[in-house]
Amino acid sequence: MAQVPNLIPALPEIFLAVAAMALLMLGVFRGDGSTRLVSWLSVAALVVAGGLVLAVGGPREVTLSGLFVMDRFGVFMKLLVLLGSALTLILSMTYVEREQMSRVEYPVLIVLSTTGMLMMVSANDLISLYVGLETQSLAAYVIAAFRRDSARSSEAGLKYFVLGALSSGMLLYGSSLVYGFAGSTGFDRLAAVLAAGSVSTGLLVGLVFVAAGVAFKLSAVPFHMWTPDVYEGSPTSVTAFFAVAPKVAAVALFVRLLIEPFGSLVEQWRQIVWFMSVGSMLLGSFAAIGQSNIKRLMAYSSIGHVGYALVGLAAGSELGVRGVMFYLAIYIFMNIGAFAVILCMRQNGRAVEGIQDLSGLSKSHPMLALAMAIFMFSMAGIPPNAGFFAKLFVFQAAIEAQLYVLAVIGVLSSVVGAYYYLRIVKVMYFDDAVEPLDRAIPAESRVLVAATALFTLLFFFVPAPLLEGAANAASSLFAG
Amino acid sequence: MIVQGLAFYMFAAILVASAVMVISARNPVHSVLFLILSFFNAAGLFILIGAEFVAMILVIVYVGAVAVLFLFVVMMLDIDFRALRSGLLRYLPIGGTVGLILLVELAVVLGAWAVAPEATTGVAAPLPPPEITNTRAIGQLIYTQYVYLFQASGLILFIAMIGAIVLTLREREGVRRQNITRQVSRRREEVVAVRKVPTRGGV
């Protein structure tokens, strides 16, 4: 008889999946009027899952026949993912009610998507990587098209679905090549095989395809084309979700994939990551300049941020991975805050999303404008905001890995990026309002905007916990 | 051996014949029915080579689901198949040429087929012992070693189901729904009224 595998490391995922089903049952029986209740219960489920992650985390543990791994890197990344999902869910409650898309499936799909992200972070095999990725993406396609009566939302969902299917195809093709040439899909075995012998061209082609598939999910250049359209077309609360949690999960997956099984091929994959990083940083800063829609702008901004995070990965060192994780943590806070402000943008009860609609915000909503200014300064990387330290650590890692060109391009493109971030500040403070935004701001948004703004501004007083957490987690990836 | 050979030729002949009928039958419903026949014969061929799991899947999935779906599509969509097939003679030369070129290319490629030396160094999957049927071998793997992936695939199908319902189900006004509880709990007094109608008096 086969033994029952040790399920303890997978407890957060199991809990979330079961919670999603239970919440769906609750929602189906109580009707769409219970969306707010289900949303809060979903947030509670995400928090409990976070507690479980902390409880089961620890030294590296492989279970479920080597398909699933839990280590300190996983703990850090899973906490970030859960935090991002829970906060965006809290933010979206009032928005979905105001936009008449308040249906019970919305929070349930977000919980299911988050389950997929946790599975991605813990993947220890190419098959479990794919299954986790697909769980996450499939739920994401649906919520992108959630406002099904809107042509733009449906278009966003369809576009996301078609391009996502294409990228999954590439990923699978690459995985099959890797399996064919290395003889295994397990990360541990792949690492052993690749460290031992010479590397065949077929395997490298497979690696390139796998990297391209993951880069689609990351929206790194040159696989970024879907991002602006999907971000613009999706309901804004969904855009906030897309910009935070799936990004973190995809970067975590990419880091684990490149460092653990393909760690001995660092010279080969560094060129790919280098190119994606430079491309994303440049495109993120130049293409955003001409945007007039703030959701499109945030899409290009997120492409740029992925580029900066990949700088750390290109370094391929423990310091670099620490930089990536640290960057993602800061990125979550800045983005949640910025989207909280964007979700408050309404004129006469209608959601607006033009950058010019922010004009005169400093007069009508001084605190909101101040918070948005903090987020923009932080995203631009201006000290002493948290975003500056995030960039500092990835560039430091790049310098130590002697990637001088990469670091210089990164700094230059962040200067270009500062232009459009500061333009928003200028619009808010110096342009006269055509029509002021509505005054009614939900309490959740107030709290979240204040909390994230304080975090971003005051981070440099107590950087130690986050830095140590990232360093600790990064070291667990390089230990074995 | 002779019985096996006879069975093979029977299945193969019916398979090829019904496959030809699929594309040449005038009535699209007949095409789908011939498709089902060819699936059954292909399943028979799989059983002959000892792959009973694939045979079962072929019958359950393809006959049970896909072919029935085809049948629904053919019956529900109003497609004029005769118009679609009208240009056959006109397109035959160019189509035939392309097909022929493809065939020659395939022959050239497959003729020079060789397994890469690196590929053979990888570990081959272990074969199950001969006394275990392959259905059982697959089951033993899926429910033990790959139980995580099996369950996760189930989760994906669950999400797909929610997604399909979320994106397509609409509450329409004025649709009569069947409420079985109400139907069953109807009482005679509520719905039947006995009136005395006087003769020649009208109602």
XYZ file of C-alpha atoms in Angstrom:
683
model
C 0.000 0.000 0.000
C 1.190 3.462 -0.808
C 1.592 5.821 2.084
C -0.473 8.932 2.486
C 1.819 11.837 1.587
C 2.647 14.468 4.144
C -0.010 17.087 3.506
C 1.086 19.544 6.172
C 3.251 21.741 3.891
C 0.332 22.074 1.457
C -2.140 23.017 4.180
C -2.595 26.665 3.079
C -3.503 25.629 -0.465
C -5.853 22.891 0.697
C -7.508 25.278 3.134
C -7.984 27.971 0.484
C -9.441 25.551 -2.063
C -11.907 24.153 0.472
C -12.744 27.657 1.715
C -13.479 28.794 -1.843
C -15.899 25.910 -2.351
C -17.605 26.548 0.979
C -17.920 30.260 0.225
C -19.364 29.481 -3.190
C -21.990 27.290 -1.574
C -22.792 30.027 0.906
C -23.046 32.591 -1.866
C -25.205 30.407 -4.075
C -27.698 29.816 -1.282
C -27.726 33.377 0.011
C -27.864 35.080 -3.396
C -25.966 38.054 -4.771
C -27.018 40.210 -1.846
C -24.452 38.412 0.274
C -21.459 39.482 -1.823
C -20.098 41.750 0.873
C -20.384 38.996 3.467
C -18.678 36.502 1.161
C -15.977 39.067 0.380
C -15.177 39.617 4.039
C -15.199 35.875 4.649
C -12.830 35.493 1.684
C -10.522 38.062 3.228
C -10.713 36.100 6.473
C -9.864 32.912 4.572
C -6.842 34.601 3.008
C -5.716 35.788 6.434
C -6.119 32.304 7.897
C -4.158 30.913 4.947
C -1.432 33.432 5.783
C -1.392 32.148 9.346
C -1.142 28.590 8.045
C 1.749 29.578 5.778
C 3.578 30.949 8.796
C 2.714 27.855 10.819
C 3.847 25.245 8.287
C 6.808 27.229 6.946
C 10.314 26.552 8.021
C 13.206 24.622 6.609
C 12.850 23.230 3.127
C 10.396 20.372 2.892
C 9.446 18.453 -0.249
C 6.247 16.482 -0.293
C 3.548 14.971 -2.542
C 6.098 12.812 -4.400
C 8.450 15.698 -4.993
C 5.854 17.827 -6.741
C 5.482 20.372 -3.974
C 8.069 22.274 -1.984
C 7.761 24.567 0.994
C 10.696 26.641 2.138
C 11.351 30.079 3.567
C 11.357 31.587 0.077
C 7.881 30.129 -0.367
C 6.745 31.529 2.973
C 7.863 35.052 2.083
C 6.355 34.988 -1.400
C 3.107 33.376 -0.286
C 2.657 35.985 2.398
C 3.138 38.709 -0.205
C 0.627 37.065 -2.555
C -1.951 36.631 0.194
C -1.440 40.188 1.369
C -1.883 41.525 -2.152
C -5.024 39.475 -2.787
C -6.615 40.313 0.554
C -5.965 44.037 0.243
C -7.244 44.267 -3.333
C -10.321 42.310 -2.312
C -11.014 44.762 0.510
C -10.531 47.657 -1.898
C -12.854 46.253 -4.516
C -15.919 45.672 -2.314
C -17.417 49.133 -2.624
C -16.326 49.444 -6.242
C -18.110 46.292 -7.396
C -21.264 47.402 -5.617
C -21.192 50.829 -7.225
C -20.508 49.362 -10.658
C -23.354 46.859 -10.411
C -21.094 43.861 -10.820
C -21.543 42.669 -7.288
C -21.839 38.945 -7.662
C -20.774 36.222 -5.288
C -18.416 34.582 -7.735
C -16.109 37.590 -7.730
C -14.480 37.018 -4.313
C -14.602 33.252 -4.825
C -12.699 33.502 -8.105
C -10.118 35.745 -6.460
C -9.612 33.159 -3.717
C -9.288 30.382 -6.300
C -6.828 32.434 -8.313
C -4.824 33.015 -5.147
C -4.805 29.273 -4.514
C -3.251 28.844 -7.931
C -0.636 31.462 -7.115
C 0.345 29.649 -3.924
C 0.660 26.465 -5.970
C 2.902 28.317 -8.424
C 5.156 29.548 -5.641
C 5.453 26.022 -4.251
C 5.900 24.220 -7.568
C 8.788 21.780 -7.543
C 8.104 20.140 -10.871
C 7.348 21.419 -14.354
C 3.926 19.765 -14.256
C 2.908 21.263 -10.936
C 4.249 24.588 -12.188
C 1.915 24.395 -15.152
C -1.079 23.250 -13.146
C -0.643 26.062 -10.635
C -0.182 28.616 -13.393
C -3.319 27.450 -15.136
C -5.375 27.519 -11.935
C -4.317 31.103 -11.403
C -4.802 32.222 -15.000
C -8.149 30.579 -15.645
C -9.738 32.378 -12.712
C -8.030 35.590 -13.847
C -9.472 35.333 -17.374
C -12.945 35.083 -15.935
C -12.660 38.063 -13.616
C -11.129 40.149 -16.413
C -14.378 39.655 -18.330
C -16.471 39.919 -15.201
C -18.459 42.913 -16.380
C -19.862 40.906 -19.243
C -22.178 43.629 -20.526
C -19.234 45.904 -21.240
C -17.561 45.353 -24.595
C -14.198 46.490 -23.247
C -14.272 44.114 -20.328
C -15.236 41.192 -22.553
C -12.512 42.161 -24.996
C -9.992 42.280 -22.168
C -11.029 38.848 -20.961
C -10.909 37.347 -24.436
C -7.566 38.912 -25.258
C -6.109 37.745 -21.981
C -7.480 34.268 -22.564
C -6.179 33.881 -26.118
C -2.715 35.227 -25.355
C -2.608 33.297 -22.102
C -3.428 30.094 -23.969
C -0.653 30.887 -26.435
C 1.835 31.399 -23.630
C 0.719 28.182 -21.943
C 1.380 26.418 -25.221
C 4.897 27.804 -25.341
C 5.489 26.819 -21.743
C 4.299 23.280 -22.386
C 6.353 22.957 -25.544
C 9.427 24.114 -23.659
C 8.665 21.742 -20.799
C 8.363 18.817 -23.182
C 11.752 19.650 -24.684
C 13.309 19.926 -21.242
C 11.765 16.605 -20.265
C 12.960 14.974 -23.461
C 16.543 16.112 -23.109
C 16.977 15.926 -19.340
C 14.776 12.912 -18.642
C 12.815 14.430 -15.796
C 10.364 17.177 -14.963
C 11.227 17.336 -11.265
C 13.227 20.386 -10.250
C 15.538 18.460 -7.923
C 16.358 15.863 -10.548
C 16.764 18.527 -13.258
C 19.189 20.416 -11.061
C 21.202 17.240 -10.473
C 21.250 16.293 -14.167
C 22.208 19.787 -15.325
C 24.914 20.204 -12.702
C 26.447 16.870 -13.626
C 26.607 16.809 -17.393
C 27.034 18.940 -20.437
C 24.055 20.897 -21.660
C 22.484 20.068 -24.991
C 21.093 22.628 -27.398
C 17.665 21.036 -27.234
C 17.494 21.655 -23.531
C 18.448 25.285 -24.005
C 15.707 25.699 -26.598
C 13.313 24.215 -24.074
C 14.535 26.629 -21.426
C 13.980 29.566 -23.786
C 10.407 28.453 -24.463
C 9.669 27.954 -20.776
C 11.103 31.386 -20.019
C 8.974 32.924 -22.776
C 5.863 31.276 -21.372
C 6.515 32.608 -17.899
C 7.482 36.033 -19.266
C 3.983 36.301 -20.740
C 2.519 35.973 -17.270
C 5.074 38.458 -15.963
C 4.274 40.859 -18.809
C 7.964 41.386 -19.424
C 9.048 42.807 -22.789
C 8.758 41.388 -25.492
C 5.715 39.519 -24.159
C 3.960 42.543 -22.722
C 1.538 43.400 -25.548
C -1.567 42.215 -23.753
C -0.935 44.197 -20.578
C -2.156 47.722 -21.452
C -5.318 46.489 -23.161
C -6.223 44.036 -20.422
C -5.469 46.525 -17.669
C -7.512 49.206 -19.366
C -10.465 47.030 -20.278
C -10.876 45.098 -17.036
C -12.916 46.614 -14.217
C -10.572 48.800 -12.156
C -10.742 46.599 -9.077
C -9.662 43.659 -11.212
C -6.824 45.718 -12.671
C -5.633 46.415 -9.137
C -5.679 42.690 -8.465
C -3.807 41.867 -11.693
C -1.163 44.475 -10.995
C -0.311 43.000 -7.617
C -0.804 39.357 -6.734
C -0.289 37.486 -10.037
C 2.843 39.526 -10.720
C 4.360 38.495 -7.405
C 3.482 34.859 -7.968
C 4.888 34.863 -11.503
C 8.127 36.500 -10.421
C 8.434 34.008 -7.551
C 7.902 31.154 -9.980
C 10.444 32.566 -12.397
C 13.041 33.042 -9.663
C 12.598 29.522 -8.339
C 12.658 28.057 -11.845
C 15.852 29.811 -12.858
C 17.720 29.489 -9.568
C 16.803 25.935 -8.533
C 16.629 23.587 -11.540
C 18.448 25.800 -14.028
C 20.852 27.336 -11.524
C 23.882 25.842 -13.230
C 22.889 27.436 -16.545
C 23.121 30.952 -15.155
C 25.421 32.093 -17.959
C 22.855 30.998 -20.533
C 19.681 32.393 -19.006
C 21.296 35.593 -17.827
C 21.235 36.905 -21.412
C 17.502 36.256 -21.663
C 16.732 37.906 -18.339
C 19.095 40.773 -19.158
C 17.276 41.474 -22.399
C 13.816 41.191 -20.847
C 14.862 43.464 -18.026
C 16.316 46.185 -20.263
C 13.380 45.983 -22.657
C 10.807 46.203 -19.873
C 12.512 49.112 -18.153
C 12.847 51.114 -21.357
C 9.376 50.360 -22.661
C 7.834 50.920 -19.258
C 9.303 54.391 -19.066
C 8.994 55.593 -22.657
C 5.626 54.155 -23.651
C 3.934 55.488 -20.521
C 4.758 59.094 -21.382
C 2.010 59.535 -23.945
C -0.773 57.869 -21.964
C -3.844 59.776 -20.893
C -5.670 56.882 -19.220
C -4.399 56.186 -15.736
C -5.050 52.447 -15.927
C -2.962 52.218 -19.109
C -0.306 54.261 -17.396
C -0.288 51.845 -14.456
C 0.019 48.968 -16.936
C 3.167 50.448 -18.446
C 4.361 51.298 -14.972
C 3.944 47.663 -13.931
C 5.878 46.536 -17.017
C 8.668 48.870 -15.969
C 8.611 47.599 -12.389
C 8.905 44.013 -13.593
C 11.972 45.145 -15.525
C 13.552 46.573 -12.362
C 12.749 43.430 -10.403
C 14.366 41.321 -13.134
C 17.580 43.340 -12.731
C 18.037 41.543 -9.440
C 17.311 38.178 -11.042
C 19.802 38.869 -13.836
C 22.460 39.179 -11.169
C 21.679 35.557 -10.335
C 23.153 35.915 -6.856
C 21.692 35.622 -3.398
C 21.922 39.390 -3.099
C 20.019 39.753 -6.355
C 17.201 37.452 -5.286
C 16.981 39.328 -2.012
C 16.646 42.519 -4.060
C 13.872 41.005 -6.177
C 11.868 39.927 -3.150
C 12.359 43.220 -1.433
C 11.333 45.055 -4.589
C 8.137 43.033 -4.866
C 7.210 43.707 -1.244
C 7.563 47.463 -1.715
C 5.852 47.264 -5.102
C 2.771 45.690 -3.533
C 2.360 48.493 -1.027
C 2.880 51.285 -3.570
C 0.525 49.706 -6.066
C -2.247 48.930 -3.604
C -2.104 52.523 -2.422
C -2.125 53.979 -5.916
C -5.015 51.762 -7.001
C -6.930 52.633 -3.845
C -6.754 56.246 -4.986
C -7.678 55.349 -8.576
C -10.691 53.379 -7.336
C -11.871 56.531 -5.558
C -11.927 58.486 -8.829
C -15.602 59.092 -9.529
C -17.461 62.026 -11.005
C -21.184 62.306 -10.375
C -21.323 58.674 -9.337
C -19.539 57.423 -12.446
C -16.049 55.936 -12.438
C -13.523 57.967 -14.436
C -10.032 56.970 -15.409
C -8.401 59.870 -17.255
C -5.260 61.419 -15.814
C -6.774 64.871 -16.338
C -9.687 63.884 -14.101
C -7.241 64.055 -11.207
C -6.704 67.779 -11.725
C -7.429 69.911 -8.719
C -7.350 66.900 -6.415
C -5.159 68.811 -3.972
C -7.990 71.309 -3.424
C -10.903 68.905 -3.208
C -9.207 65.984 -1.448
C -5.922 67.235 0.050
C -5.116 64.026 1.938
C -5.835 61.805 -1.053
C -3.645 64.004 -3.233
C -0.852 63.892 -0.684
C -1.026 60.099 -0.499
C -1.043 59.771 -4.290
C 1.950 62.113 -4.463
C 3.798 59.888 -1.993
C 3.055 56.808 -4.110
C 4.160 58.536 -7.288
C 7.383 59.802 -5.728
C 8.005 56.324 -4.401
C 7.379 54.647 -7.756
C 9.706 57.136 -9.378
C 12.324 56.070 -6.840
C 12.857 59.362 -5.080
C 14.341 59.093 -1.582
C 13.410 58.737 1.220
C 10.386 56.800 -0.059
C 10.363 53.017 0.014
C 10.584 52.755 -3.772
C 14.050 54.270 -3.681
C 15.400 51.503 -1.448
C 13.750 48.864 -3.594
C 15.600 50.148 -6.660
C 18.795 50.656 -4.667
C 19.044 47.004 -3.685
C 18.452 45.562 -7.157
C 20.957 47.958 -8.722
C 23.453 47.159 -5.982
C 23.108 43.469 -6.782
C 23.591 44.208 -10.488
C 26.776 46.179 -9.764
C 28.157 43.372 -7.623
C 27.471 40.915 -10.417
C 29.352 43.325 -12.726
C 26.306 44.044 -14.863
C 27.261 47.701 -15.161
C 25.405 48.365 -18.417
C 22.215 46.956 -16.952
C 22.483 49.128 -13.854
C 23.195 52.275 -15.890
C 20.238 51.634 -18.221
C 18.084 51.003 -15.160
C 19.017 54.283 -13.531
C 18.533 56.223 -16.768
C 15.139 54.699 -17.461
C 13.995 55.427 -13.931
C 14.866 59.069 -14.614
C 12.640 58.962 -17.695
C 9.965 57.200 -15.668
C 10.094 59.955 -13.066
C 8.708 62.317 -15.693
C 5.332 60.664 -15.979
C 5.005 59.890 -12.306
C 5.714 63.516 -11.478
C 3.306 64.639 -14.184
C 0.492 63.097 -12.153
C 1.669 65.080 -9.133
C 1.709 68.200 -11.269
C -1.831 67.546 -12.536
C -3.073 67.039 -9.006
C -1.427 70.107 -7.538
C -1.168 72.720 -10.268
C -3.995 72.092 -12.747
C -7.411 73.549 -12.115
C -10.213 71.096 -11.743
C -12.697 70.969 -14.587
C -15.100 69.042 -12.437
C -14.160 67.899 -8.931
C -14.236 64.244 -7.988
C -16.973 62.933 -5.720
C -16.396 63.352 -2.038
C -17.752 60.009 -0.882
C -14.774 57.781 -0.246
C -15.373 54.369 1.346
C -13.883 53.834 4.786
C -11.830 50.797 3.668
C -10.113 52.926 1.036
C -9.323 55.680 3.529
C -7.696 53.216 5.906
C -5.737 51.432 3.183
C -4.551 54.623 1.511
C -3.379 56.002 4.847
C -1.680 52.758 5.860
C 0.143 52.197 2.576
C 1.153 55.865 2.343
C 2.592 55.790 5.860
C 4.405 52.552 5.071
C 5.866 53.986 1.884
C 6.943 57.217 3.514
C 8.220 55.927 6.841
C 9.670 52.639 5.694
C 13.266 53.812 6.024
C 12.946 54.162 9.798
C 12.424 50.432 10.318
C 13.665 48.622 7.222
C 15.183 45.741 9.175
C 12.247 43.278 9.456
C 11.465 43.279 5.740
C 15.109 43.237 4.717
C 15.958 40.403 7.060
C 12.895 38.465 5.938
C 13.933 38.834 2.295
C 17.552 37.946 3.041
C 16.491 34.923 5.047
C 14.143 33.765 2.324
C 16.711 34.301 -0.435
C 19.300 32.286 1.436
C 16.913 29.331 1.636
C 16.826 29.241 -2.162
C 20.587 29.017 -2.450
C 21.181 26.681 0.473
C 20.301 23.442 -1.243
C -3.808 -15.853 -33.694
C -6.152 -16.293 -36.627
C -9.082 -14.931 -34.627
C -7.020 -11.906 -33.703
C -6.022 -11.352 -37.289
C -9.593 -11.650 -38.450
C -10.753 -9.258 -35.773
C -8.054 -6.793 -36.745
C -9.032 -6.848 -40.401
C -12.695 -6.548 -39.541
C -12.175 -3.544 -37.266
C -9.700 -1.929 -39.651
C -11.882 -2.390 -42.711
C -14.989 -1.029 -41.006
C -12.951 1.818 -39.567
C -11.624 2.896 -42.960
C -14.981 2.435 -44.639
C -16.860 4.437 -42.025
C -14.179 7.132 -42.088
C -14.731 7.473 -45.829
C -18.461 7.677 -45.217
C -17.926 10.455 -42.684
C -16.634 12.758 -45.374
C -18.758 11.538 -48.233
C -22.203 11.113 -46.668
C -24.693 13.663 -47.962
C -26.603 14.000 -44.724
C -24.434 15.555 -41.955
C -26.291 13.581 -39.295
C -25.270 10.392 -41.089
C -21.677 11.686 -41.081
C -21.716 11.996 -37.313
C -23.245 8.550 -36.927
C -20.491 7.095 -39.124
C -17.983 8.976 -36.979
C -19.344 7.181 -33.932
C -19.013 3.874 -35.767
C -15.403 4.618 -36.612
C -14.674 5.527 -32.977
C -16.034 2.185 -31.846
C -13.884 0.334 -34.345
C -10.808 2.290 -33.352
C -11.562 1.305 -29.753
C -11.677 -2.308 -30.911
C -8.242 -1.925 -32.473
C -6.875 -0.521 -29.203
C -8.252 -3.500 -27.303
C -6.482 -5.828 -29.734
C -3.111 -4.314 -28.834
C -3.891 -4.493 -25.128
C -4.532 -0.793 -24.503
C -7.915 -1.210 -22.908
C -7.719 2.085 -21.024
C -7.355 4.107 -24.225
C -10.202 2.089 -25.722
C -12.476 2.931 -22.818
C -11.535 6.591 -22.947
C -12.223 6.629 -26.676
C -15.700 5.260 -26.169
C -16.546 7.313 -23.086
C -15.063 10.642 -24.127
C -15.336 10.628 -27.901
C -18.529 8.690 -28.400
C -20.182 9.725 -25.174
C -19.335 13.400 -25.244
C -17.658 14.705 -28.376
C -19.757 12.904 -30.963
C -22.984 13.739 -29.174
C -21.837 17.343 -29.055
C -21.199 17.210 -32.814
C -24.644 15.816 -33.287
C -26.132 18.697 -31.329
C -24.125 21.240 -33.303
C -25.096 19.717 -36.632
C -28.746 19.626 -35.677
C -28.880 23.077 -34.118
C -26.853 25.053 -36.641
C -28.409 25.599 -39.994
C -25.430 24.935 -42.218
C -25.884 24.044 -45.843
C -23.316 21.291 -46.205
C -24.027 20.851 -49.873
C -22.951 24.417 -50.555
C -19.783 23.844 -48.541
C -18.941 20.799 -50.581
C -19.806 22.270 -53.963
C -16.297 23.330 -55.011
C -14.774 19.868 -54.578
C -13.797 19.301 -58.185
C -12.522 22.811 -58.608
C -10.211 22.630 -55.578
C -9.159 19.031 -56.048
C -6.046 19.692 -58.194
C -4.505 22.307 -55.897
C -5.522 20.460 -52.737
C -4.221 17.194 -54.085
C -0.906 18.778 -55.026
C -0.430 20.248 -51.569
C -1.324 16.933 -49.985
C 1.094 15.069 -52.226
C 3.960 17.449 -51.441
C 3.244 17.059 -47.743
C 3.231 13.281 -48.076
C 6.597 13.267 -49.869
C 8.084 15.587 -47.248
C 6.808 13.394 -44.442
C 8.297 10.348 -46.127
C 11.657 12.100 -46.445
C 11.640 13.218 -42.814
C 10.471 9.921 -41.390
C 12.903 8.008 -43.610
C 15.825 9.762 -41.949
C 14.396 9.369 -38.431
C 16.994 8.861 -35.735
C 16.740 9.255 -31.988
C 19.085 11.886 -30.589
C 21.847 10.286 -28.534
C 21.173 12.712 -25.650
C 17.558 11.649 -25.486
C 18.431 8.038 -24.820
C 20.588 8.922 -21.828
C 17.523 10.122 -19.945
C 15.702 7.782 -17.660
C 13.000 5.758 -19.348
C 9.737 5.451 -17.461
C 9.555 2.061 -15.736
C 7.075 -0.389 -17.206
C 4.483 -1.898 -14.885
C 4.775 -5.647 -14.304
C 2.853 -7.665 -16.919
C 0.227 -9.008 -14.492
C -1.063 -5.475 -13.810
C -3.464 -4.152 -16.425
C -2.675 -0.703 -17.700
C -5.885 0.799 -16.310
C -4.774 -0.328 -12.907
C -1.229 0.924 -13.475
C -2.503 4.380 -14.436
C -4.843 4.412 -11.466
C -2.047 3.479 -9.106
C 0.064 6.362 -10.401
C -2.702 8.964 -10.516
C -4.012 8.273 -7.037
C -0.627 7.984 -5.371
C 2.308 9.692 -7.001
C 0.352 12.279 -8.948
C -2.576 12.780 -6.593
C -1.653 16.440 -6.200
C -1.840 17.074 -9.936
C -5.024 15.041 -10.207
C -6.743 17.106 -7.545
C -5.359 20.355 -8.936
C -6.727 19.477 -12.377
C -10.061 18.953 -10.726
C -9.762 22.425 -9.243
C -9.072 23.833 -12.714
C -12.198 22.174 -14.091
C -14.131 23.581 -11.144
C -12.912 27.084 -11.993
C -13.803 26.538 -15.642
C -17.299 25.562 -14.596
C -17.733 28.635 -12.405
C -16.346 30.785 -15.213
C -18.722 29.387 -17.791
C -21.683 30.004 -15.520
C -20.548 33.482 -14.489
C -19.993 34.624 -18.051
C -23.013 33.099 -19.747
C -25.872 32.512 -17.325
C -28.375 35.324 -17.502
C -31.541 35.787 -15.514
C -34.228 36.433 -18.106
C -37.502 38.083 -17.320
C -40.632 36.093 -17.867
C -39.055 32.657 -18.058
C -41.244 29.954 -16.521
C -39.264 27.676 -14.284
C -40.181 24.252 -13.100
C -40.604 24.096 -9.342
C -40.982 20.441 -8.519
C -41.822 21.009 -4.860
C -44.666 23.255 -5.836
C -45.896 20.846 -8.466
C -45.850 17.915 -6.098
C -47.412 19.748 -3.189
C -50.307 21.063 -5.242
C -53.623 20.036 -3.748
C -56.787 19.294 -5.531
C -58.715 22.011 -3.708
C -56.335 24.727 -4.882
C -56.654 24.064 -8.561
C -59.952 22.362 -9.219
C -63.208 24.131 -8.660
C -66.471 22.321 -9.194
C -69.216 24.503 -10.523
C -72.764 23.563 -11.052
C -73.686 24.751 -14.501
C -77.397 24.871 -15.190
C -78.429 23.231 -18.412
C -78.726 25.727 -21.272
C -77.655 28.483 -18.884
C -74.087 28.929 -20.053
C -71.250 29.690 -17.690
